[in-house]
Coordinates of N, CA and C in Angstrom, one line a residue:
M1 N -67.2 -27.9 45.2 CA -66.5 -27.1 46.0 C -65.3 -27.4 46.6
E2 N -65.5 -28.6 47.0 CA -64.2 -29.2 48.0 C -63.0 -29.2 47.1
R3 N -63.0 -29.6 45.7 CA -62.0 -29.6 45.0 C -61.2 -28.4 44.2
V4 N -61.8 -27.4 44.6 CA -61.5 -26.2 43.8 C -59.8 -25.9 44.1
P5 N -59.3 -26.0 45.3 CA -58.1 -25.7 45.0 C -56.9 -26.7 44.4
S6 N -57.5 -28.1 44.4 CA -56.6 -29.2 43.7 C -56.7 -28.7 42.0
T7 N -58.2 -28.5 41.8 CA -58.2 -28.2 40.2 C -57.4 -26.9 39.8
L8 N -57.2 -26.0 40.9 CA -56.8 -24.7 40.6 C -55.3 -25.1 40.6
L9 N -54.7 -25.7 41.1 CA -53.2 -26.2 41.3 C -52.9 -26.8 40.1
S10 N -53.8 -27.8 39.6 CA -53.7 -28.5 38.5 C -53.6 -27.9 37.0
R11 N -54.3 -26.7 37.1 CA -54.5 -26.0 35.7 C -53.5 -24.7 36.0
I12 N -52.7 -24.4 37.0 CA -51.5 -23.6 37.1 C -50.6 -24.3 36.7
S13 N -50.3 -25.7 37.0 CA -49.4 -26.4 36.8 C -49.2 -26.6 35.4
K14 N -50.2 -27.0 34.7 CA -50.2 -27.2 33.2 C -50.3 -26.0 32.4
Q15 N -50.7 -24.8 32.5 CA -50.8 -23.8 31.9 C -49.0 -23.0 32.1
F16 N -48.7 -23.1 33.2 CA -47.5 -22.4 33.6 C -46.1 -23.1 33.8
Q17 N -46.4 -24.4 34.0 CA -45.3 -25.3 34.3 C -44.6 -25.1 35.4
V18 N -45.4 -25.0 36.6 CA -44.7 -24.6 37.9 C -45.4 -25.5 38.9
Q19 N -44.7 -25.9 39.9 CA -45.4 -26.7 40.7 C -45.6 -25.5 42.1
V20 N -47.0 -25.5 42.4 CA -47.5 -24.7 43.4 C -48.2 -25.4 44.6
P21 N -47.3 -25.3 45.8 CA -47.9 -26.2 47.0 C -49.3 -25.6 47.4
I22 N -50.0 -26.5 47.8 CA -51.4 -26.2 48.2 C -51.5 -25.0 49.1
N23 N -50.5 -25.4 50.1 CA -51.1 -23.9 51.4 C -50.6 -22.8 50.6
E24 N -49.9 -22.4 49.4 CA -49.9 -21.4 48.6 C -51.0 -20.8 48.4
I25 N -52.0 -21.4 48.0 CA -53.3 -21.1 47.7 C -53.9 -20.2 48.7
F26 N -53.7 -20.7 49.9 CA -54.6 -20.2 51.1 C -53.6 -19.3 51.8
S27 N -52.5 -19.2 51.5 CA -51.7 -17.7 52.2 C -51.6 -17.0 51.2
R28 N -52.0 -17.0 49.8 CA -52.1 -16.1 49.2 C -53.4 -16.0 48.1
P29 N -54.3 -15.5 48.9 CA -55.8 -15.7 48.5 C -56.3 -14.9 47.7
T30 N -55.5 -13.9 46.7 CA -55.8 -13.1 45.7 C -55.1 -13.6 44.7
I31 N -55.7 -13.2 43.3 CA -55.1 -13.6 42.1 C -53.7 -12.8 41.8
K32 N -53.7 -11.7 42.5 CA -52.3 -10.8 42.2 C -51.6 -11.7 42.9
E33 N -51.6 -12.0 44.4 CA -50.5 -12.5 45.1 C -50.3 -14.0 44.5
L34 N -51.0 -14.7 44.3 CA -50.7 -16.1 43.5 C -50.1 -16.0 42.3
S35 N -50.3 -14.7 41.4 CA -49.5 -14.7 40.2 C -48.4 -14.1 40.3
E36 N -47.9 -13.5 41.1 CA -46.4 -13.0 41.6 C -45.9 -14.1 42.2
Y37 N -46.5 -15.0 42.8 CA -45.8 -16.4 43.3 C -45.3 -17.2 42.2
V38 N -46.3 -17.6 41.2 CA -46.4 -18.4 40.2 C -44.7 -17.5 39.4
Q39 N -44.7 -16.3 39.1 CA -43.7 -15.5 38.3 C -42.4 -15.7 39.0
K40 N -42.4 -15.8 40.3 CA -41.2 -15.9 40.9 C -40.4 -17.2 41.2
T41 N -41.6 -18.4 41.0 CA -40.9 -19.5 41.6 C -40.0 -20.2 40.4
D42 N -39.2 -20.9 41.2 CA -38.2 -21.7 40.0 C -38.5 -23.2 40.1
E43 N -39.7 -23.5 40.7 CA -40.1 -24.8 41.0 C -40.7 -25.3 39.7
K44 N -40.1 -25.8 38.8 CA -40.5 -26.2 37.6 C -41.3 -27.5 37.7
T45 N -42.4 -27.6 37.2 CA -43.2 -28.9 37.1 C -42.5 -30.0 36.1
Y46 N -42.2 -31.3 36.7 CA -41.7 -32.2 35.5 C -42.9 -32.7 34.7
L47 N -42.9 -32.6 33.8 CA -44.1 -33.0 32.6 C -43.2 -34.1 31.6
P48 N -43.4 -35.5 32.1 CA -42.8 -36.2 31.4 C -43.6 -36.3 29.8
T49 N -43.0 -36.6 29.1 CA -43.3 -37.0 27.5 C -44.1 -38.6 27.3
I50 N -44.8 -38.9 27.1 CA -45.2 -40.4 26.8 C -45.0 -40.8 25.3
E51 N -44.2 -41.4 25.2 CA -44.0 -41.8 23.6 C -44.6 -42.9 23.2
R52 N -45.1 -42.5 22.2 CA -45.8 -43.7 21.5 C -44.9 -45.3 21.0
V53 N -45.6 -46.2 21.4 CA -44.9 -47.5 20.9 C -45.7 -48.1 19.7
E54 N -45.0 -48.9 19.1 CA -45.9 -49.5 17.9 C -46.5 -50.7 18.3
H55 N -47.9 -50.5 17.5 CA -48.8 -51.7 17.8 C -48.6 -52.9 18.1
Q56 N -48.8 -53.7 19.3 CA -48.5 -55.0 19.4 C -49.8 -55.7 19.9
K57 N -49.7 -57.1 19.8 CA -50.9 -57.7 20.2 C -50.9 -58.0 21.9
Y58 N -50.0 -57.8 22.2 CA -49.5 -57.7 23.7 C -48.3 -56.8 24.1
Y59 N -48.4 -56.3 25.4 CA -47.7 -55.3 26.0 C -47.2 -55.9 27.5
P60 N -45.9 -55.7 27.6 CA -45.3 -55.9 29.1 C -45.9 -55.7 29.9
A61 N -46.2 -56.3 31.1 CA -47.0 -55.7 32.2 C -46.0 -55.2 33.3
S62 N -46.4 -54.0 34.0 CA -45.8 -53.5 34.7 C -45.3 -54.2 36.3
S63 N -44.8 -54.0 36.8 CA -44.4 -54.9 38.3 C -45.7 -54.8 39.1
V64 N -46.6 -53.5 39.1 CA -47.5 -53.4 39.6 C -48.5 -54.3 39.0
Q65 N -48.9 -54.4 37.9 CA -49.9 -55.4 37.2 C -49.3 -56.7 37.8
K66 N -48.3 -57.1 37.6 CA -47.6 -58.4 37.8 C -48.1 -58.8 39.4
R67 N -48.0 -57.8 40.1 CA -48.1 -58.1 41.7 C -49.9 -58.2 41.7
L68 N -50.5 -57.4 41.3 CA -51.9 -57.8 41.5 C -52.4 -59.0 40.7
H69 N -51.8 -59.3 39.8 CA -52.2 -60.6 39.0 C -51.9 -61.7 39.8
S70 N -50.6 -61.8 40.7 CA -50.4 -62.9 41.4 C -51.2 -62.7 43.0
I71 N -51.5 -61.7 43.4 CA -52.6 -61.8 44.4 C -53.9 -62.3 43.9
H72 N -54.3 -61.9 42.8 CA -55.7 -62.5 42.5 C -55.6 -63.9 42.4
H73 N -54.4 -64.3 42.0 CA -54.6 -65.9 41.6 C -54.1 -66.6 43.1
I74 N -53.8 -65.9 44.2 CA -53.4 -66.4 45.3 C -55.2 -67.3 45.9
D75 N -56.1 -66.2 45.9 CA -57.6 -66.6 45.7 C -58.3 -65.8 44.9
E76 N -58.9 -66.6 44.1 CA -59.4 -66.3 42.9 C -60.9 -65.8 43.2
T77 N -61.2 -66.1 44.2 CA -62.9 -65.5 44.9 C -62.9 -64.1 45.3
K78 N -61.8 -63.8 45.9 CA -61.7 -62.3 46.2 C -61.1 -61.4 45.4
M79 N -61.7 -60.0 45.6 CA -61.4 -59.0 44.7 C -60.9 -57.6 45.9
T80 N -60.3 -58.0 46.7 CA -60.4 -56.7 47.7 C -59.3 -55.6 47.6
Y81 N -58.1 -56.1 46.4 CA -57.7 -55.1 45.9 C -58.4 -54.2 45.0
N82 N -59.4 -54.5 44.3 CA -60.1 -53.8 43.5 C -61.6 -53.6 44.0
M83 N -62.2 -52.8 44.6 CA -63.8 -52.8 45.2 C -64.1 -51.8 44.7
P84 N -64.8 -52.0 43.5 CA -65.6 -51.0 42.5 C -66.9 -50.8 43.5
M85 N -67.1 -49.8 44.1 CA -68.4 -49.4 44.7 C -68.6 -48.2 45.4
V86 N -69.3 -47.5 45.6 CA -69.7 -46.4 46.2 C -70.4 -46.5 47.3
L87 N -70.0 -45.9 48.7 CA -70.9 -46.2 49.9 C -71.6 -44.9 50.5
S88 N -72.9 -44.8 50.2 CA -73.3 -43.3 50.5 C -74.0 -43.7 51.9
I89 N -73.7 -42.4 52.8 CA -74.1 -42.7 54.1 C -75.0 -41.2 54.5
E90 N -76.2 -41.3 54.9 CA -76.9 -39.9 55.1 C -77.3 -40.2 56.7
G91 N -77.5 -38.8 56.8 CA -77.9 -38.7 58.3 C -76.4 -38.7 59.2
A92 N -76.8 -38.8 60.6 CA -75.7 -38.6 61.6 C -75.0 -40.0 61.9
L93 N -73.7 -40.0 62.4 CA -73.2 -41.4 62.3 C -72.8 -41.3 63.9
A94 N -72.9 -42.6 64.5 CA -72.5 -42.5 65.9 C -70.9 -43.3 66.0
N95 N -70.1 -42.3 66.7 CA -68.7 -43.0 66.9 C -68.6 -44.0 67.9
H96 N -68.9 -45.2 68.0 CA -69.0 -46.1 69.0 C -67.3 -46.6 69.2
C97 N -66.4 -46.0 68.6 CA -64.8 -46.3 68.8 C -64.8 -45.5 70.3
E98 N -65.2 -44.3 70.4 CA -64.5 -43.6 71.4 C -65.0 -44.2 72.9
S99 N -65.8 -44.8 72.8 CA -66.5 -45.3 74.0 C -65.4 -46.5 74.6
S100 N -64.9 -47.1 73.9 CA -63.8 -48.0 74.2 C -62.3 -47.8 74.9

């Protein structure tokens, strides 16, 4: 349920090609109020088109990909930039930072 506003904004943007700030979802709680905002807004969403490139054996790396590649080769034993894991916490948590 926590992703409802972001999902709604995404669908509005895709369907009507307008940018709606998240605070408008909460300040206009009815469909009627929100639709009036969408109809009146001039904040068009920038929807870039991705053009197909011809098939190649290799493609040039982006600057971000190059940076991550360089970071990895500094210390190949670490993968701190990419930590594919989930941490599930159950029960109450104590905040030990407040006492210091």
